[in-house]
């Protein structure tokens, strides 16, 4: 098995290509494991009976059995699982929702743009703001700016997204805020349909979602950079006569940012699997709310679909992180 | 909140009226203390400021039709909960009925202001039930048309097919067995023709039954399953899984005032006028004021409620959340209304010790602090403290004793009566009036407010020595893995978070499926008390087979009294549902569905 897999990988040429190919093969394996675990959890833990749920409370046993057959639930577990995987792999068919018969693949793909819009926009904000504040704080430790920034970061970490969103709405909502500034929830429009409405509907959710991440990143960046600035290679670079700016930006930050890249990859991957609270409060039709509702309803096809999507993004984000590592840190080589 | 089954979900949804509105109540403050020995606050006192009573007094919005309502405009609605099944053959949820009832014409409908009045919709007059109760005949109108893409006149065969397809696996109607199951041939049908539904001509449909249950069947014809479906158009599609009409309801051929223009599950729904609908000319009593209805699905119900409060021309299709109720009551009482919904009770397993003993059950009922339980749900505005199973507004309610109750002493006190409870335990053989025996197991909810009400029940029973071990699971798991499974009930003594609301306005569907042998089957049962008293079973069936309304209500009201006396469950709340709207809307409540009727709702200037 190893040999048969290794041979085609060797034919890919550069070590980086081979590395990526190997990770992609692992990704498929991991997705299978994730889907199997989600499947088993659904059956192992007490939950609802999907056939009874779908049939309704007044349904007799005959009706429930008809529904069980329709939902493929009267087959052995392994058969159900392989049927599901076969449909996903061969037809990109994730089944249909037990609660409303909606096609799961359609649900996921139609909601993905909203989730990507929300996650990427917030990611840009928290990365820029968090890293910048972290660097500035590290360069002026114990200064007034540092104290204010780190105090603010603590607040940002402590404030739950849900609470913060409600407070902002109470202050700024068009319909009931103190100042009627931001559009009502549910005003999200896809970028391709109305770029202006897309931006205005997402601006506040981006800021709110990014706040706690930015706070964590600022503290992380500050701590890493402070540690790096104490390293010998920084002193060597300064002794060689390089400017402070060049030493910090070219050498120290580059070395200090690797943990940020790791965290960023994971955080972004997780958010692409759905930002449940932000999507719920601002009524952004993304994957997060879909997965939350599915868990509440013990709706296996939707749970499976959202779990697979989330796992896919997390794995891809990890691969990208490893590649970026190699680019920014000369000590790391992909092999 | 809250899954595929209309009854379950609506009860669950009403559960969202949880903590936070006790400020509006006042009697709860007086019923807060321990039960003591004196018997506490009477039910009559505790119920004085219920929501529906205050609607009647004019304090809150009275959502009834008026003569000055105006036509036109687009109504903006929101629903955090969304819809489940918009196919009328599958729909079994309060929210879904809002849509199916205006897209399709059922055989019968209700007067929105008075749910005791059944109005012929597709039918031309009342259903004729034969003297032996085994034949029901309905005449339908000859000038009702399907909208696009079918565009032809509705015939009796379309009604026949609409009912038959309820047994197709892809449609799987949830209440067919309960009310249509006695139709001859229904037990063998799987979506194909049912022998016992005959259509001698294009405007007549006849139901032949194997049991004399015609009176109940005729009442069930208000359900969306009686909506016509064009056989030649729908039959090929109904063979597919999942059902195309449910997955994409824009495919449905509408007969009602509106048709579904677009639907994206969990995101949005748009309804526009059905060009084939000709209103009063074809006997449809509904005015259908607004031109279009845009429903935004999703979001947070609290945020939605806040936005609606100040946004002109909007309405909420969800029950108001607890914080929303408190705010509307205080700031916008003329934008909130309350309507009766159903009941809540603690089911006691009558087939297992210690609750197989009637006196132990009476002791449990006597000690239960129902006022505290209600307080955990939100206080008086969420409903009245129940004294029997039929709720205010339900047929048979007055006959069962009405607000004053059935006379059962163990349900007379709102917050428990220790001395009375002890006296019943003494009768059960516990000499000092304190229970001595193994712990009892209740299966409760992990979710609020069920979690808290279970705790109140546990604390109440502890006062007479009954120690309760609470097994907390998800709401849906509580039903489907425990309280609805006979085998699982072998290790369960009580289900404290059970509730029921009727499928149609009648006492029979409030009692038969949950408190007689009809509700007991190995899985998916609705009688977690496993209560089956042959005399009462016969009494309820007799009531269900009685066509005369007054006689029917008398029998079923008496059955309610008799059941209450046997305490298979402790009724503790008659649920109320609150509905909210924004300024510029004249909302009308469909009292049969306890939520807005969009065919009667209009915009105001």
XYZ file of C-alpha atoms in Angstrom, chain A residues 46-50 52-61 63-68 70 96 98-103 107 110-111 162 166 169 173 175-176 183-185 188 279-281 283 285 289 295-299, chain B residues 3-5 7-8 80 83-85 90 92 166-167 169-174 177-178 189-190 241-242 246-247 265-267 297-300 303 306-307 310-311 474 476-477 479-481 484 498 500 521-524 526:
106
model
C -28.990 8.844 22.538
C -30.693 11.089 20.062
C -33.953 11.200 18.176
C -35.248 8.559 15.815
C -35.108 10.246 12.394
C -40.209 8.811 13.863
C -39.335 12.490 13.659
C -40.055 12.624 9.965
C -43.220 10.533 10.242
C -44.801 12.753 12.872
C -46.238 12.147 16.302
C -49.458 10.612 15.169
C -47.825 8.171 12.780
C -48.331 4.475 13.319
C -45.572 1.885 13.089
C -45.898 4.668 8.447
C -42.679 4.959 10.430
C -41.301 1.847 8.755
C -42.149 3.260 5.320
C -40.256 6.411 6.199
C -37.380 4.390 7.638
C -37.297 5.788 2.370
C -31.452 15.616 2.042
C -34.662 15.078 7.541
C -36.384 18.188 8.826
C -37.354 19.941 5.598
C -36.291 17.720 2.691
C -33.882 20.381 1.419
C -30.949 19.107 -0.624
C -27.845 24.134 1.278
C -25.683 28.225 -1.390
C -24.642 29.205 2.141
C -23.244 37.283 21.103
C -26.604 42.644 20.815
C -27.422 46.501 17.670
C -29.645 49.404 14.804
C -34.912 50.099 13.701
C -34.288 50.238 17.436
C -29.057 48.190 8.581
C -31.472 45.720 10.130
C -30.358 42.143 10.498
C -27.223 40.405 3.748
C -24.556 34.386 11.697
C -27.498 33.901 14.055
C -27.606 37.399 15.514
C -29.205 36.638 10.276
C -27.482 32.735 5.943
C -26.563 28.500 11.671
C -27.553 19.492 15.775
C -30.693 20.663 17.578
C -32.806 18.519 15.288
C -30.530 15.456 15.219
C -30.551 15.944 11.475
C -38.975 19.628 15.291
C -41.113 18.161 12.594
C -44.262 17.519 14.495
C -47.810 19.520 18.235
C -44.347 18.943 19.575
C -36.386 32.629 13.124
C -40.662 26.090 7.999
C -40.412 22.353 7.893
C -42.719 20.923 5.272
C -46.677 16.418 4.930
C -47.679 19.040 10.577
C -50.558 11.107 2.433
C -49.596 7.450 2.689
C -43.465 7.182 1.663
C -42.228 10.457 0.222
C -45.188 12.359 1.674
C -45.667 10.400 4.932
C -48.445 12.323 6.592
C -48.110 12.306 10.366
C -53.412 7.013 11.047
C -55.082 8.994 13.835
C -52.471 1.625 0.839
C -49.022 3.075 0.236
C -37.640 10.838 -2.899
C -37.484 13.397 -1.431
C -41.912 19.601 -0.460
C -38.366 20.224 -1.591
C -35.208 26.533 2.950
C -33.941 28.332 6.024
C -33.569 31.632 4.175
C -36.239 33.112 7.660
C -33.530 32.705 10.270
C -31.812 35.048 12.656
C -32.356 35.400 16.340
C -33.429 40.494 17.654
C -36.926 44.090 18.607
C -36.785 45.042 14.949
C -40.347 49.577 15.417
C -40.514 48.547 11.773
C -32.224 16.770 24.787
C -36.205 15.498 21.204
C -34.372 12.593 22.839
C -39.575 12.115 23.509
C -38.150 9.661 21.038
C -35.821 7.564 23.124
C -42.580 7.703 23.523
C -44.996 16.607 28.207
C -50.196 18.601 23.849
C -47.925 1.624 20.647
C -44.382 0.214 20.949
C -42.691 3.299 19.501
C -43.811 6.827 18.754
C -48.121 9.630 22.908
